[in-house]
Backbone as JSON, one array per atom type, in Angstrom:
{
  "sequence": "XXXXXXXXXXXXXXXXXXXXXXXXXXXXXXXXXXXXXXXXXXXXXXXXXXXXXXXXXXXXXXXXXXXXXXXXXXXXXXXXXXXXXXXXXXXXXXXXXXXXXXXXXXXXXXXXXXXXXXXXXXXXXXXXXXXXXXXXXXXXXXXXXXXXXXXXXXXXXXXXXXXXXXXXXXXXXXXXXXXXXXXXXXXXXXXXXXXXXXXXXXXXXXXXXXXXXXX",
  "N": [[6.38, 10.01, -18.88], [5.49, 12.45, -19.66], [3.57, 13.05, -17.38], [5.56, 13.47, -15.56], [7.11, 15.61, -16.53], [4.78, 17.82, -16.36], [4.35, 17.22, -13.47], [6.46, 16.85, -11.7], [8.67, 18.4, -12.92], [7.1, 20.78, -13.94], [6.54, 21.97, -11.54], [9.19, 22.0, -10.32], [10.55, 23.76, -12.26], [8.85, 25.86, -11.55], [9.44, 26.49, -8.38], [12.12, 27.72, -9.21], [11.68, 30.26, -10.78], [10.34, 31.03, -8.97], [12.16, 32.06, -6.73], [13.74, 33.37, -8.5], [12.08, 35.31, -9.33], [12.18, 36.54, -6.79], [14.63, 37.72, -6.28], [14.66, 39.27, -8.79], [12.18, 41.15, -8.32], [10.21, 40.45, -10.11], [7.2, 38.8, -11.44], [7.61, 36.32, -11.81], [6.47, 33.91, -11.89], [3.82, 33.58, -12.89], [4.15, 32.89, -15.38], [3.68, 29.97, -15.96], [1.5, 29.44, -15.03], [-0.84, 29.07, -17.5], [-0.56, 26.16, -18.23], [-1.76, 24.7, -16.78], [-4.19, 24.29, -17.77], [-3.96, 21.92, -20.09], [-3.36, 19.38, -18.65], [-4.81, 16.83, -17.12], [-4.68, 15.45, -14.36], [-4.27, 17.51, -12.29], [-3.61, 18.48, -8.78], [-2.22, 16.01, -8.46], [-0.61, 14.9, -10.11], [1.59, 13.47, -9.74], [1.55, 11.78, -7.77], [0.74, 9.33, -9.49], [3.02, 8.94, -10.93], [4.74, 8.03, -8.6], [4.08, 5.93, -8.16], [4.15, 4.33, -10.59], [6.84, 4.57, -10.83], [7.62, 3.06, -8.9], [6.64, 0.37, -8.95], [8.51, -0.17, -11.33], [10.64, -0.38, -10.49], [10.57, -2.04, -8.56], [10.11, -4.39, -10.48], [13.08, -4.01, -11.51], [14.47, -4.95, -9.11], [13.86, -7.05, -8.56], [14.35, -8.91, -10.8], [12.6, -9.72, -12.73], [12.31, -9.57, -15.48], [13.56, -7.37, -17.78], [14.2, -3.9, -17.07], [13.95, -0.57, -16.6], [15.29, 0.87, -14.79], [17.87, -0.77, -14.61], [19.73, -0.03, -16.37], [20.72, 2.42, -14.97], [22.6, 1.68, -12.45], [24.18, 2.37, -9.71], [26.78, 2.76, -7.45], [26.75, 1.89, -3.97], [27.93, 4.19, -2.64], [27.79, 6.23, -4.34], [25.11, 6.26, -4.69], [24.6, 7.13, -2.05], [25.71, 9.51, -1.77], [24.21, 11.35, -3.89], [22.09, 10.97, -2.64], [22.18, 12.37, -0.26], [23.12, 15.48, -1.47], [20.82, 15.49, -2.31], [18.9, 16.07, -0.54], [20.26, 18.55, 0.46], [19.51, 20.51, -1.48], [17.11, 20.15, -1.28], [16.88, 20.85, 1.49], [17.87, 24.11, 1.42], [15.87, 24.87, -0.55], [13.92, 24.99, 1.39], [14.8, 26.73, 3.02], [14.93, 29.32, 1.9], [12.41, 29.72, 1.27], [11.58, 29.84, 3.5], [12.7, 32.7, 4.27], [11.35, 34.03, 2.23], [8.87, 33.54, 1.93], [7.36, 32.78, 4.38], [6.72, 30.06, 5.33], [6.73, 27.9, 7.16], [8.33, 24.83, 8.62], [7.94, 23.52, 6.81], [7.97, 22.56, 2.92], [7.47, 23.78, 0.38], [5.17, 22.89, -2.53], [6.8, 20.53, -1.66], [6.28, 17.52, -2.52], [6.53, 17.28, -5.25], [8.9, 18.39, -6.16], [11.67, 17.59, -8.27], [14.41, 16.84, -6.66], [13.37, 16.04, -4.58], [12.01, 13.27, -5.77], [14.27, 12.3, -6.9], [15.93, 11.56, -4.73], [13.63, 10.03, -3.31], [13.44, 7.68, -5.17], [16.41, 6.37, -4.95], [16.96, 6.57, -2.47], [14.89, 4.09, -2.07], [16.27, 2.21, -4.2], [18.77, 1.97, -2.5], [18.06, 0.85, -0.03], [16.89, -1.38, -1.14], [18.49, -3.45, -1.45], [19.5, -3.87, 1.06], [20.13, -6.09, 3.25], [18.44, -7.75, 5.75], [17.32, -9.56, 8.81], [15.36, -11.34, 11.23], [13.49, -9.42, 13.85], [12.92, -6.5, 12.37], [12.88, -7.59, 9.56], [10.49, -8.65, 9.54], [8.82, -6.35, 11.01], [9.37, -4.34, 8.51], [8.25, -6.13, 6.42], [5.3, -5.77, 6.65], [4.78, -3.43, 7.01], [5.45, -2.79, 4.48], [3.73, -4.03, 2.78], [1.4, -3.31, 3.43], [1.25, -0.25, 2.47], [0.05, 0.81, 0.75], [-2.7, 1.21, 2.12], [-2.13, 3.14, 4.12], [-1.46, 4.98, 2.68], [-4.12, 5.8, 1.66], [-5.57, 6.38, 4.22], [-3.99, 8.04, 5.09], [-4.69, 10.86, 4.83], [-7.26, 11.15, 6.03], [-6.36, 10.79, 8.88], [-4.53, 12.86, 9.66], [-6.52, 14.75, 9.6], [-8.27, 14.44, 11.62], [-5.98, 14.63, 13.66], [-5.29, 17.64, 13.35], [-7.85, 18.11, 14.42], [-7.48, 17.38, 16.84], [-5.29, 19.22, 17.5], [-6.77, 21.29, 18.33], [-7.66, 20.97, 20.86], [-7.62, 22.06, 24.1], [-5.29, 20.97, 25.71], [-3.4, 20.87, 24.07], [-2.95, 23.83, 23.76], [0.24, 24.07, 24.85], [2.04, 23.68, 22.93], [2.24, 25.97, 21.69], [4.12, 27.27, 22.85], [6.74, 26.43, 22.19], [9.89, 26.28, 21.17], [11.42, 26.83, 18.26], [13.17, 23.92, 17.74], [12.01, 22.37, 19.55], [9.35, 22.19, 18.68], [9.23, 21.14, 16.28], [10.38, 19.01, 16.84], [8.1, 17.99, 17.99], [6.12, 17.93, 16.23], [7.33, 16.06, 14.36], [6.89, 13.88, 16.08], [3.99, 13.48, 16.43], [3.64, 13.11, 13.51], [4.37, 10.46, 13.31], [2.99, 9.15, 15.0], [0.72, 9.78, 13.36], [1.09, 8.01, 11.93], [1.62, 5.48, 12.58], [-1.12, 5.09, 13.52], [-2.59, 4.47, 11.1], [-1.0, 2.8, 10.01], [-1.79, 0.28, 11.85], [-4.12, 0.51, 11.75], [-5.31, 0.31, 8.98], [-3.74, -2.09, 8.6], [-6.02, -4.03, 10.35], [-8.36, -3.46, 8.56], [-7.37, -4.59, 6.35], [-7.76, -7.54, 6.51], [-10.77, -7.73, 6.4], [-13.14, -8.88, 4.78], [-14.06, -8.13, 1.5], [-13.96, -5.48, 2.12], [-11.35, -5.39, 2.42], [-10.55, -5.18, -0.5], [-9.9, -2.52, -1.03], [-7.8, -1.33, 0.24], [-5.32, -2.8, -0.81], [-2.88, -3.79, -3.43]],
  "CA": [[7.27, 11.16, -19.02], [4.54, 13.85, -20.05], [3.39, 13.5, -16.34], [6.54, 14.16, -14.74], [7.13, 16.99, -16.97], [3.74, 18.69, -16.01], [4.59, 17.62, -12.23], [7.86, 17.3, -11.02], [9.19, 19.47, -13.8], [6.4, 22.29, -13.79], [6.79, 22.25, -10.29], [10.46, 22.82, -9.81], [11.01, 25.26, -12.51], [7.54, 27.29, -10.63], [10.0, 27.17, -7.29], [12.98, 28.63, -9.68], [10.8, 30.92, -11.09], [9.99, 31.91, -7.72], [13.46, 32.57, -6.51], [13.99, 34.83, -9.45], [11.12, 36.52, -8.93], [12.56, 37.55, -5.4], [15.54, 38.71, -6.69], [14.55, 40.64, -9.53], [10.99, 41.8, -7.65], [9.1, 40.43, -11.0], [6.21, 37.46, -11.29], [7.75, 35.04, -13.07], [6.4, 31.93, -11.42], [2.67, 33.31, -13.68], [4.02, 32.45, -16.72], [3.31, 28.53, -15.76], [0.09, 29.63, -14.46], [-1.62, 28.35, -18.41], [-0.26, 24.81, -17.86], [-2.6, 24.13, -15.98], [-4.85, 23.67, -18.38], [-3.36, 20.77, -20.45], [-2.87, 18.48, -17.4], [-5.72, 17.08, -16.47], [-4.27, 15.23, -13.06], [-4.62, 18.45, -11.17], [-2.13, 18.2, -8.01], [-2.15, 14.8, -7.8], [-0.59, 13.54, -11.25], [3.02, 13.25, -8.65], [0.88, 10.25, -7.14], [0.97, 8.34, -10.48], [4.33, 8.71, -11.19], [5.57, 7.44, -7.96], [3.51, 4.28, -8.69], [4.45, 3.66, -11.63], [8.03, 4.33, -10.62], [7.69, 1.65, -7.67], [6.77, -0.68, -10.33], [9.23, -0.61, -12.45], [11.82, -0.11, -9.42], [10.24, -3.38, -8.28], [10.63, -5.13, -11.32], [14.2, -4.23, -11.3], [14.98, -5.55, -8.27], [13.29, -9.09, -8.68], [14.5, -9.17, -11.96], [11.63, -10.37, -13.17], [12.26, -9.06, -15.89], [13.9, -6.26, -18.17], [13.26, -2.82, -16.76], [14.11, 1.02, -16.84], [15.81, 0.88, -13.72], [18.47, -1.57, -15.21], [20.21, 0.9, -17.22], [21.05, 3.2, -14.68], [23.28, 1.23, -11.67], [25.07, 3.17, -9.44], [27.47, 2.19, -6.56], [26.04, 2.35, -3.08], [28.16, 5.29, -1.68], [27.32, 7.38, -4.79], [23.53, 6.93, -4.4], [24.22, 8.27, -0.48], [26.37, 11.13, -1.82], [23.18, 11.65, -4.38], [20.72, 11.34, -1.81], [22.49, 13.45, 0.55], [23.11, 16.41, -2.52], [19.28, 16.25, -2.72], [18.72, 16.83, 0.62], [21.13, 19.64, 0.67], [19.02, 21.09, -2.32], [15.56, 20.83, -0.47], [16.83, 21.93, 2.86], [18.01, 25.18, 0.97], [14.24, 25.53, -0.69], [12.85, 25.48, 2.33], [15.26, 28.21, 3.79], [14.82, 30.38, 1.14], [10.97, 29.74, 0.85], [11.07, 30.49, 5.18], [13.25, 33.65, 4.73], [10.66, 34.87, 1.59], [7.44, 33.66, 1.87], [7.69, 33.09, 5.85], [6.94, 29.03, 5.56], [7.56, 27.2, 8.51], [8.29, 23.45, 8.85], [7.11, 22.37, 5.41], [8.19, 22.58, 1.89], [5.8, 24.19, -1.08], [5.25, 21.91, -3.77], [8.09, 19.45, -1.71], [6.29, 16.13, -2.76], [6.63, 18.05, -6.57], [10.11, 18.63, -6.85], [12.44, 16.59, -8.74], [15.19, 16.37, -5.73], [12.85, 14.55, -3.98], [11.53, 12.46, -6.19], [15.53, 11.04, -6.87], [15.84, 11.39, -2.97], [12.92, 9.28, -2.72], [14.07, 6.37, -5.89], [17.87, 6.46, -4.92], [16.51, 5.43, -1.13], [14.54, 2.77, -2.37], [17.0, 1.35, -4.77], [19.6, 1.39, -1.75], [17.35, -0.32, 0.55], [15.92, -2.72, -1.58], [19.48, -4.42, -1.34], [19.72, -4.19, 2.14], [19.62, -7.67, 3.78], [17.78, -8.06, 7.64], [16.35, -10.29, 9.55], [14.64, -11.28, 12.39], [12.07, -8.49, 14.11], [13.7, -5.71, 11.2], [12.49, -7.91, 8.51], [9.1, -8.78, 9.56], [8.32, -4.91, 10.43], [9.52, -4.04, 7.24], [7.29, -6.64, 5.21], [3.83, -5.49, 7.42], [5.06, -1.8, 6.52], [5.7, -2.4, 2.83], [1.93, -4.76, 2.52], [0.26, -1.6, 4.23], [1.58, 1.22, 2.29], [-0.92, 1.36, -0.19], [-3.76, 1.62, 2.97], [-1.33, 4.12, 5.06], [-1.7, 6.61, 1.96], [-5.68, 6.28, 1.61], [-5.9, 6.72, 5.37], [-3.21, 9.33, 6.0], [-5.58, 12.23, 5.0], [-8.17, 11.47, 7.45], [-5.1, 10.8, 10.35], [-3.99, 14.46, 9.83], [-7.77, 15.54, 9.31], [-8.33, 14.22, 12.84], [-4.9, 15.16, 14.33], [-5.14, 18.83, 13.27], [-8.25, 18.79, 14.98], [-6.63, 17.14, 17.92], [-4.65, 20.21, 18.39], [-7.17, 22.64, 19.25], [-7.77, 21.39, 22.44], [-6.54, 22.73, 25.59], [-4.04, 20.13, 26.12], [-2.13, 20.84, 23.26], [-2.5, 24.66, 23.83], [1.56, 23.86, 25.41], [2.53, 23.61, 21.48], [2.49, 27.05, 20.85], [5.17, 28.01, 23.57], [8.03, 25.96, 22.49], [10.86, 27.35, 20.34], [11.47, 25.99, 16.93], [13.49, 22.86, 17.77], [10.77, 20.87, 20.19], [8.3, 22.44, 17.78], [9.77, 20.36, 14.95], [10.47, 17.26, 17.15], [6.69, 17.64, 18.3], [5.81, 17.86, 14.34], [7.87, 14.73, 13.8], [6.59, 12.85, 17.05], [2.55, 13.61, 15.87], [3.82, 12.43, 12.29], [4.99, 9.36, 13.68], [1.68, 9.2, 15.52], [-0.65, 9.45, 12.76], [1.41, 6.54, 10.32], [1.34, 4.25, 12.92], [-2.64, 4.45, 13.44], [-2.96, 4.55, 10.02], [-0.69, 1.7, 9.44], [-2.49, -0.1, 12.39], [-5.95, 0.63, 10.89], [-4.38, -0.46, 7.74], [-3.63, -4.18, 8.93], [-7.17, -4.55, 10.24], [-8.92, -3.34, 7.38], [-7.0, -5.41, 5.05], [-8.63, -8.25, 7.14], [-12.19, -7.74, 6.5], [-13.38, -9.88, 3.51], [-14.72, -7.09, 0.5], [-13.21, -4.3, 2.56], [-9.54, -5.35, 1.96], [-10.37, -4.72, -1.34], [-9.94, -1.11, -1.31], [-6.53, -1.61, 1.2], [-4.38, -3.44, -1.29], [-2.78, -3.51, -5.15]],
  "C": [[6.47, 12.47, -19.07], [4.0, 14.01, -18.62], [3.98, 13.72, -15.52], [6.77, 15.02, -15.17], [6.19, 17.86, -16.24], [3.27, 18.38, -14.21], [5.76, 18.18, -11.85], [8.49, 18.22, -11.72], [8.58, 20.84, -13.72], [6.74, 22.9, -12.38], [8.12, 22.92, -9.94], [11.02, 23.65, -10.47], [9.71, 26.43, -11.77], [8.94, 27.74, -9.38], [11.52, 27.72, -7.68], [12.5, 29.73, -10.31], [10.82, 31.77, -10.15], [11.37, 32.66, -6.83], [14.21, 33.55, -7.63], [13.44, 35.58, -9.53], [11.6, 37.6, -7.86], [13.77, 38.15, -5.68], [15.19, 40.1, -7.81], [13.0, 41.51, -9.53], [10.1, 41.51, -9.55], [8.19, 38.94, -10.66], [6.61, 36.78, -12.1], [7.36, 33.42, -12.99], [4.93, 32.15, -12.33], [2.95, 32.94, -14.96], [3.51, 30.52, -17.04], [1.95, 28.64, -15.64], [-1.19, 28.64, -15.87], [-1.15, 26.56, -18.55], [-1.34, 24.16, -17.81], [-3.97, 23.22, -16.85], [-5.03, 22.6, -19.65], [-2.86, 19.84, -19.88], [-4.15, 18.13, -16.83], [-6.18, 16.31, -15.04], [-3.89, 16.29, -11.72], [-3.59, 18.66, -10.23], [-2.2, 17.08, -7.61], [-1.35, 13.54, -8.97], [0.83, 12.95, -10.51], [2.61, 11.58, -7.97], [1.33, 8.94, -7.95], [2.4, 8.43, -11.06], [5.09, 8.4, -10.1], [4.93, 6.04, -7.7], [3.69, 3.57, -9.49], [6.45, 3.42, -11.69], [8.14, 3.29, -9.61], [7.88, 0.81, -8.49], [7.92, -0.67, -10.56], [10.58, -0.55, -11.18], [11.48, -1.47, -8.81], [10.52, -4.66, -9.06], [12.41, -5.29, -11.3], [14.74, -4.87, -10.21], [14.85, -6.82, -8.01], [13.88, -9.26, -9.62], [13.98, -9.82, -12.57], [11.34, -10.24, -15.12], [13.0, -7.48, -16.82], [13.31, -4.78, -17.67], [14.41, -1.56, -16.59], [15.84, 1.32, -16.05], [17.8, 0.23, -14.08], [20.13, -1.0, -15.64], [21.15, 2.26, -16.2], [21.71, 2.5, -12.68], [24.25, 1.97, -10.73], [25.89, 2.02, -7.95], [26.89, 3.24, -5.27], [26.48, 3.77, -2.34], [27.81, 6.2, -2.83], [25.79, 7.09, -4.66], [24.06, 7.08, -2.91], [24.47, 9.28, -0.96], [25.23, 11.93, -3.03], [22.72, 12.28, -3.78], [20.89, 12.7, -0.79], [22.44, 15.21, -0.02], [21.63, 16.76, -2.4], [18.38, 16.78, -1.74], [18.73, 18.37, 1.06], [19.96, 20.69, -0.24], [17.5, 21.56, -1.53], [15.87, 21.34, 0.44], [17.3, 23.37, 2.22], [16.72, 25.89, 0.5], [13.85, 25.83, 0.15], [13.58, 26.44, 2.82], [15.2, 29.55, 2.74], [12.66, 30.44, 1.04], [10.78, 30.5, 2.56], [11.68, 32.03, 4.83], [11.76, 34.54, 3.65], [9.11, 34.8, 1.58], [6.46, 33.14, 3.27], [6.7, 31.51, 5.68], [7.57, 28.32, 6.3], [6.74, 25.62, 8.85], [7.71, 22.78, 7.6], [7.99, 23.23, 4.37], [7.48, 22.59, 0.79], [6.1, 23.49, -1.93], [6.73, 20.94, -2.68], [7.58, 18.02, -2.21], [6.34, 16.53, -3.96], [7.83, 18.01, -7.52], [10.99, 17.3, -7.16], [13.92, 16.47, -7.58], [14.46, 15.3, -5.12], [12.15, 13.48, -4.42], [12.7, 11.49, -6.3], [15.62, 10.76, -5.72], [15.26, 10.09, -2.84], [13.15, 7.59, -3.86], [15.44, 5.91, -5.47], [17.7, 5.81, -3.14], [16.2, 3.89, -1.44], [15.74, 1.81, -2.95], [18.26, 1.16, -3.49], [19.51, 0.42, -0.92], [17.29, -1.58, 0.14], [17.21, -3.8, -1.94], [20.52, -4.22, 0.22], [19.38, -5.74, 2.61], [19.67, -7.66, 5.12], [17.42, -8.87, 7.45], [15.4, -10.28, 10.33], [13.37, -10.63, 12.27], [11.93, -7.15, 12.31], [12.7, -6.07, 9.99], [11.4, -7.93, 8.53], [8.01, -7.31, 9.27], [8.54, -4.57, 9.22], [8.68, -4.87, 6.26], [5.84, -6.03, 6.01], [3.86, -4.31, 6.99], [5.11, -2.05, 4.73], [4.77, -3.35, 2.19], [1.06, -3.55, 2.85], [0.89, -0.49, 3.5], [0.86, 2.15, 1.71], [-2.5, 1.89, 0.93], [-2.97, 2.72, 3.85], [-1.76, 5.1, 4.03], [-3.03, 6.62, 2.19], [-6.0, 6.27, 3.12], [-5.38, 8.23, 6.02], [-4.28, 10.65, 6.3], [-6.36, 12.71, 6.07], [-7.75, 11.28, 8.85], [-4.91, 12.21, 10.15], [-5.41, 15.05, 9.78], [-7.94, 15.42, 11.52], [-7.37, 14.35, 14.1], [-4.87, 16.98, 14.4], [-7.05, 19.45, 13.91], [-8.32, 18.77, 16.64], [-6.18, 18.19, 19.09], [-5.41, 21.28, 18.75], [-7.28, 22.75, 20.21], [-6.77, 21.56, 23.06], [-5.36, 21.84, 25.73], [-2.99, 20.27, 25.49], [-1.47, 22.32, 23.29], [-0.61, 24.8, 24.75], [2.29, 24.17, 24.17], [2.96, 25.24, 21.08], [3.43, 27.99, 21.98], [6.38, 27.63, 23.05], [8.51, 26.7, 21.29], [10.89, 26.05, 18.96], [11.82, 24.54, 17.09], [12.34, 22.16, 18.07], [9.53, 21.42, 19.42], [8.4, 21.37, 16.61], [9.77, 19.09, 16.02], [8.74, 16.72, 17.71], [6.06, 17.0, 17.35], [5.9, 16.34, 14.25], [7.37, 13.22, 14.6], [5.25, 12.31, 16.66], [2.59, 12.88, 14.27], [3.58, 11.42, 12.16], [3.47, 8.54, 14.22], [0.73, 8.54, 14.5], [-0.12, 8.14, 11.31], [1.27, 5.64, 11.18], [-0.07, 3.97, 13.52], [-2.83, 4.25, 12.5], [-2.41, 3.03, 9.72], [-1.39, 0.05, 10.66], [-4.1, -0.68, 11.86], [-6.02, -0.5, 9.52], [-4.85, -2.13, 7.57], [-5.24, -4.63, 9.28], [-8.2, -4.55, 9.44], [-8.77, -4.1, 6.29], [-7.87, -6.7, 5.25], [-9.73, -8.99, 6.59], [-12.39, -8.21, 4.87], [-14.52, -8.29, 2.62], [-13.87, -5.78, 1.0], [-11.92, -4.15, 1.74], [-9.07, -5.12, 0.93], [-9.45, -3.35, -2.14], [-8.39, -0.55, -0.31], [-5.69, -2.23, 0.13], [-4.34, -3.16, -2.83], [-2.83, -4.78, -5.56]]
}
C-alpha cells in the first residue's frame, strides 16, 4: 500500500496538480516535488506493485487459496463499463496534457496513474475467465510464460528501434498526418514485442541463461 501511495497515488494527484496549475497559472504540481525523498524505488516502485498485484490476482483465480482479490467480485459487464470509464479518463489526460504541454502520442506518468492501473487489473480479472482453445490458447500460454523476458528485453527493442528510425528509410515517418503516424507507432510497437517475445522463447532455452528469463 505505501508503494502505491508514493506511485500511483503521488503520481495522479502530480497530473491533478498539474491541471490546476493550468488553470489558475500557479505551480502546484512542486509541492510533491519533497516526496521524493522518502521513496526509495525511484520511478520504478509502479513495477513492484504490478507484480505483486499479478500475484495475488493469480492466486485468486486458481483459488489456491484465500486472496485480496476475493473480496472484491464484480459482474463482467461492469468491469467493461469500469474499464471503459478508465479509458475515457486517460484519453482525456492525454488531451489535456497535448493541448498544455504539447505531448504527442504518449501519456506522462501513464504507466503511474491509478486509471490504468484498474484498467490494467479489471482486464486481467476479465480475461482470466475467458475460456479458448485451440491456436488462441496456445499463443496465449507462450505469451503469458514470456512476459517476464518481454519486459527485461523491451528496453533494448525500443533502444534499437528508435535508432532504427534515423535512417533514410524511415525519413517517410515524418510526412504523415497524425492518424498513420499513430498506426505507424502502434505497428513498430507491435514490432518490437514480438522480437522481444521471440528472443524471449529462445533465451528461456539456454541452460543458466533462462535463469534470468523466468519467475
Amino acid at each position: 500500500m505505501v508503494i502505491f501511495v508514493f506511485s500511483f497515488g503521488k503520481d495522479t494527484v502530480r497530473v491533478i496538480l498539474q491541471m490546476l496549475g493550468t488553470i489558475t497559472h500557479h505551480n502546484f504540481e512542486s509541492i510533491l516535488n519533497g516526496l521524493n525523498q522518502f521513496y526509495i524505488f525511484s520511478d520504478y516502485g509502479y513495477v513492484l506493485v504490478y507484480f505483486i498485484t499479478g500475484g495475488l490476482l493469480a492466486v485468486s483465480v486458481n483459488h489456491t487459496r484465500e486472496s485480496l482479490f476475493d473480496k472484491f467480485e464484480l459482474l463482467p459487464k461492469v468491469e467493461l463499463l469500469a474499464i471503459l470509464l478508465c479509458y475515457i479518463v486517460i484519453f482525456a489526460i492525454q488531451r489535456y496534457q497535448h493541448a498544455a504541454r504539447r505531448i504527442n502520442l504518449a501519456v506522462e506518468y501513464g504507466y503511474w496513474l491509478i486509471p490504468t492501473f484498474a484498467a490494467t487489473i479489471l482486464a486481467l480479472k476479465l480475461l482470466a475467465n475467458v475460456q479458448i482453445g485451440g491456436f488462441a490458447a496456445s499463443a496465449a500460454k507462450v505469451v503469458g510464460m514470456n512476459t517476464f523476458g518481454i519486459y527485461m528485453l523491451h528496453m533494448a527493442g525500443l533502444f534499437f528501434m528508435s535508432r532504427l528510425q534515423t535512417l533514410p528509410i524511415f525519413s517517410c515517418l515524418h510526412n504523415l498526418n497524425s492518424v498513420f503516424l499513430t498506426l505507424a507507432n502502434i505497428a513498430m510497437a507491435l514490432l518490437v514485442f514480438l522480437v522481444c517475445l521471440v528472443a524471449s522463447v529462445l533465451l528461456s532455452r539456454i541452460p543458466v541463461v533462462n535463469r534470468f528469463f523466468s519467475l
